Amino acid sequence: MNLSLFADEEQAPAAPAPLVPGTSASMLLRGFALPYVAGLLPALDAIAHAAPLRHMLTPGGLPMSVAMSSCGLLGWVTDRRGYRYAALDPASGQPWPPMPAVFLRLAQEAALAAGYAHFNPDACLVNRYAPGARMALHQDRDERDFTAPIVSVSLGLPATFLFGGAARADKAARIPLLHGDVVVWGGVDRLRFHGVAPLKEGEHALLGAQRINLTFRKAS
Ligand code: MD3
Ligand code: FE
């Protein structure tokens, strides 16, 4: 009899481990989100209904390959005017959907497990990658407080995360991120360049041909 919370083909969560051996600012929590998935998916559907994921324009005028939305008090937006956090969804003129309780619980439990107590995110970005979508190396600098960590949750198809250094030209490590993985990025890693390699084709049993990434931030 299988009394586990996890389906036979899934991994139970592993202990938090440094993302980069020998450092402790960023921690990889493999499978940490698995017990939350059944709660996350309906909440995600409700967000996508209220604030549809869209391909926003970069300041250069090109649509991003990743489709994005947000929930929480603030959402991240980009357009010809630049990148910023905004309290209203520009597509609707309405506030972003509130952060679902299950989202906040997961983010806070993960931050705590990684050594960051009292994490109070006010923004959660929802990124959707279809096969071929990617995110070029960048820094996350639009938040006001770089002392708070960022918590990211990967769902659906696997991706190769690119973890660079303090300069754009620094060689990036390639780290596979799988369905249910959580990474907590903070401290000296908070301003490292990072990105996502083009998503490979595939079909995930729960999410189909896509990867969803949630990133929880303290933006204000
Ligand atoms: C490392 N998203 O939304 S999450 C982003 O998988 C973003 O969708 C990627 O980069 C994704 O800005 C990566 C992981 C992440 C987020 C923020 C970081 C890693 C980070 C900030 C500093 C260092
Ligand atoms: Fe980022």
Coordinates of C-alpha atoms and ligand atoms in Angstrom, one line a residue:
M1 CA 0.0 0.0 0.0
N2 CA 1.3 3.5 -0.9
L3 CA 0.5 5.9 2.0
S4 CA 2.8 8.6 0.6
L5 CA 1.6 12.0 -0.5
F6 CA 3.5 11.5 -3.7
A7 CA 2.5 9.5 -6.8
D8 CA 4.8 6.5 -7.4
E9 CA 6.6 8.2 -10.2
E10 CA 7.3 11.3 -8.2
Q11 CA 10.2 12.1 -5.8
A12 CA 9.6 13.0 -2.2
P13 CA 11.1 16.4 -1.4
A14 CA 14.8 16.3 -0.7
A15 CA 16.5 18.3 2.0
P16 CA 17.4 21.8 1.0
A17 CA 20.8 21.9 -0.7
P18 CA 23.0 24.7 -1.9
L19 CA 22.4 25.6 -5.5
V20 CA 26.1 26.1 -6.0
P21 CA 28.2 23.7 -3.9
G22 CA 30.1 25.4 -1.1
T23 CA 27.8 28.4 -0.9
S24 CA 24.6 29.0 1.0
A25 CA 22.9 32.1 -0.3
S26 CA 20.7 30.2 -2.8
M27 CA 19.1 26.9 -1.9
L28 CA 17.5 24.3 -4.1
L29 CA 14.5 22.5 -2.6
R30 CA 13.9 19.6 -5.0
G31 CA 10.2 18.6 -5.0
F32 CA 9.3 21.0 -2.2
A33 CA 6.2 22.2 -4.1
L34 CA 4.8 18.7 -4.8
P35 CA 2.5 18.6 -1.8
Y36 CA 1.1 22.0 -2.9
V37 CA 0.4 21.2 -6.5
A38 CA -3.2 20.2 -6.1
G39 CA -3.9 23.5 -4.5
L40 CA -1.7 25.6 -6.8
L41 CA -3.3 24.6 -10.1
P42 CA -6.9 25.7 -9.5
A43 CA -5.5 29.0 -8.0
L44 CA -3.4 29.4 -11.1
D45 CA -6.4 28.9 -13.3
A46 CA -8.3 31.6 -11.4
I47 CA -5.4 34.1 -11.8
A48 CA -5.1 33.3 -15.5
H49 CA -8.9 34.0 -15.9
A50 CA -8.8 37.4 -14.0
A51 CA -5.4 38.5 -15.4
P52 CA -4.7 36.6 -18.6
L53 CA -1.0 35.7 -19.4
R54 CA 0.2 38.0 -22.1
H55 CA 3.4 38.6 -24.2
M56 CA 4.5 42.0 -23.0
L57 CA 6.7 44.3 -25.0
T58 CA 10.3 45.0 -24.0
P59 CA 11.3 48.6 -24.0
G60 CA 12.8 47.8 -27.5
G61 CA 9.3 47.0 -28.8
L62 CA 9.7 43.2 -29.2
P63 CA 7.2 40.8 -27.6
M64 CA 8.7 38.5 -24.9
S65 CA 8.6 34.8 -25.7
V66 CA 7.4 34.1 -22.2
A67 CA 3.8 35.0 -21.4
M68 CA 3.4 36.7 -18.0
S69 CA 0.9 37.8 -15.4
S70 CA 1.0 38.6 -11.7
C71 CA -0.9 38.3 -8.5
G72 CA -0.5 40.1 -5.2
L73 CA -0.4 43.9 -4.4
L74 CA 2.1 44.6 -7.2
G75 CA 2.7 43.1 -10.7
W76 CA 5.7 43.4 -12.9
V77 CA 5.1 45.0 -16.3
T78 CA 7.2 46.0 -19.3
D79 CA 6.3 48.2 -22.3
R80 CA 7.9 50.8 -24.5
R81 CA 8.3 53.0 -21.4
G82 CA 10.4 50.4 -19.5
Y83 CA 10.2 47.8 -16.7
R84 CA 8.4 48.5 -13.4
Y85 CA 6.1 47.2 -10.8
A86 CA 2.5 48.5 -11.0
A87 CA -0.6 48.1 -8.7
L88 CA -2.9 47.9 -11.6
D89 CA -3.0 45.4 -14.5
P90 CA -2.5 47.6 -17.6
A91 CA -4.6 45.1 -19.6
S92 CA -7.7 45.6 -17.4
G93 CA -7.1 48.8 -15.4
Q94 CA -7.9 46.6 -12.3
P95 CA -5.8 45.5 -9.4
W96 CA -3.9 42.3 -9.9
P97 CA -5.7 39.2 -8.4
P98 CA -4.9 38.7 -4.7
M99 CA -2.1 36.3 -3.9
P100 CA -3.8 33.0 -3.1
A101 CA -3.3 31.7 0.5
V102 CA -1.7 28.5 -0.9
F103 CA 0.9 30.5 -2.9
L104 CA 1.9 32.6 0.1
R105 CA 2.1 29.5 2.4
L106 CA 4.4 27.7 -0.1
A107 CA 6.6 30.8 -0.5
Q108 CA 7.0 31.4 3.2
E109 CA 7.6 27.7 4.0
A110 CA 10.2 27.5 1.3
A111 CA 12.0 30.7 2.4
L112 CA 12.1 29.4 6.0
A113 CA 13.4 26.0 5.0
A114 CA 16.2 27.9 3.1
G115 CA 17.1 30.0 6.1
Y116 CA 15.1 33.2 5.3
A117 CA 12.6 33.8 8.1
H118 CA 9.9 36.5 7.8
F119 CA 9.7 36.5 4.0
N120 CA 6.7 38.7 3.1
P121 CA 6.3 38.8 -0.7
D122 CA 3.9 41.4 -2.1
A123 CA 4.3 40.3 -5.7
C124 CA 4.1 36.9 -7.5
L125 CA 5.0 36.8 -11.2
V126 CA 3.5 34.0 -13.2
N127 CA 5.7 33.1 -16.2
R128 CA 4.5 30.6 -18.9
Y129 CA 7.0 29.0 -21.3
A130 CA 5.8 27.2 -24.3
P131 CA 8.3 25.1 -26.2
G132 CA 11.0 27.4 -27.6
A133 CA 10.3 30.2 -25.1
R134 CA 13.4 31.5 -23.2
M135 CA 14.5 34.2 -21.0
A136 CA 17.8 36.0 -21.8
L137 CA 20.4 36.6 -19.1
H138 CA 19.2 39.5 -16.9
Q139 CA 19.3 40.9 -13.4
D140 CA 16.2 41.4 -11.2
R141 CA 16.7 45.0 -10.1
D142 CA 13.2 46.5 -10.2
E143 CA 12.5 45.6 -6.5
R144 CA 13.1 48.2 -3.9
D145 CA 14.7 45.9 -1.3
F146 CA 17.5 43.5 -2.4
T147 CA 17.8 42.1 1.2
A148 CA 14.7 40.0 0.7
P149 CA 15.2 36.7 -1.2
I150 CA 13.2 35.6 -4.3
V151 CA 11.4 32.3 -4.2
S152 CA 10.8 30.5 -7.5
V153 CA 8.5 27.5 -8.1
S154 CA 8.8 25.4 -11.2
L155 CA 5.8 23.5 -12.6
G156 CA 5.3 21.4 -15.7
L157 CA 8.0 20.7 -18.3
P158 CA 11.6 20.8 -17.2
A159 CA 13.9 23.7 -18.0
T160 CA 17.6 24.5 -17.9
F161 CA 18.2 27.4 -15.6
L162 CA 21.2 29.6 -16.4
F163 CA 22.9 30.9 -13.3
G164 CA 25.5 33.5 -14.2
G165 CA 27.7 35.9 -12.1
A166 CA 27.8 39.5 -11.2
A167 CA 28.7 40.5 -14.8
R168 CA 26.7 39.6 -17.9
A169 CA 29.8 38.1 -19.5
D170 CA 30.5 35.7 -16.6
K171 CA 30.0 32.0 -17.6
A172 CA 26.6 30.7 -16.5
A173 CA 26.1 27.4 -14.7
R174 CA 23.3 25.2 -16.2
I175 CA 20.9 23.8 -13.6
P176 CA 17.9 21.6 -14.5
L177 CA 14.7 22.7 -12.8
L178 CA 11.9 20.1 -12.7
H179 CA 8.2 20.1 -11.8
G180 CA 7.8 20.8 -8.1
D181 CA 11.3 22.2 -7.6
V182 CA 11.6 25.4 -5.5
V183 CA 14.7 27.7 -5.5
V184 CA 15.3 30.4 -2.9
W185 CA 17.7 33.1 -4.1
G186 CA 19.1 35.6 -1.8
G187 CA 22.0 37.3 -0.1
V188 CA 25.1 37.6 -2.4
D189 CA 23.3 35.8 -5.2
R190 CA 20.4 38.3 -5.4
L191 CA 21.8 40.4 -8.2
R192 CA 23.4 37.6 -10.2
F193 CA 22.6 37.4 -13.9
H194 CA 20.3 34.6 -14.7
G195 CA 18.0 33.2 -17.5
V196 CA 16.3 30.2 -18.9
A197 CA 17.4 28.2 -22.0
P198 CA 14.8 27.7 -24.8
L199 CA 12.2 25.2 -23.5
K200 CA 12.4 21.8 -25.1
E201 CA 9.3 20.2 -26.6
G202 CA 7.4 17.8 -24.4
E203 CA 4.2 16.9 -22.7
H204 CA 3.8 17.1 -18.9
A205 CA 1.1 14.8 -17.3
L206 CA -0.5 17.6 -15.4
L207 CA 0.4 20.8 -17.3
G208 CA 0.7 19.7 -20.9
A209 CA 3.2 21.3 -23.3
Q210 CA 4.3 24.2 -21.0
R211 CA 6.3 25.2 -18.0
I212 CA 4.9 27.6 -15.4
N213 CA 7.3 29.5 -13.1
L214 CA 6.1 31.4 -10.1
T215 CA 8.5 34.0 -8.6
F216 CA 7.7 35.5 -5.3
R217 CA 9.2 38.9 -4.5
K218 CA 9.2 41.7 -2.0
A219 CA 8.9 44.5 -4.6
S220 CA 7.9 47.6 -2.5
Ligands
MD3_1 C1 18.5 34.4 -9.4 N1 12.3 33.9 -14.1 O1 10.9 36.2 -13.7 S1 13.1 32.1 -11.8 C2 12.2 36.3 -13.7 O2 12.3 30.4 -14.5 C3 13.0 35.1 -14.0 O3 10.9 32.0 -15.2 C4 13.0 32.7 -14.4 O4 14.2 35.2 -14.0 C5 12.0 31.6 -14.7 O5 12.8 37.3 -13.5 C6 13.9 32.2 -13.3 C7 14.5 32.1 -10.8 C8 15.2 33.4 -10.4 C9 14.4 34.5 -10.2 C10 15.1 35.7 -9.7 C11 16.5 35.6 -9.4 C12 16.5 33.4 -10.1 C13 17.1 34.5 -9.7 C14 17.1 36.8 -8.9 C15 18.5 36.7 -8.7 C16 19.2 35.5 -8.9
FE2 FE 14.7 37.1 -13.2

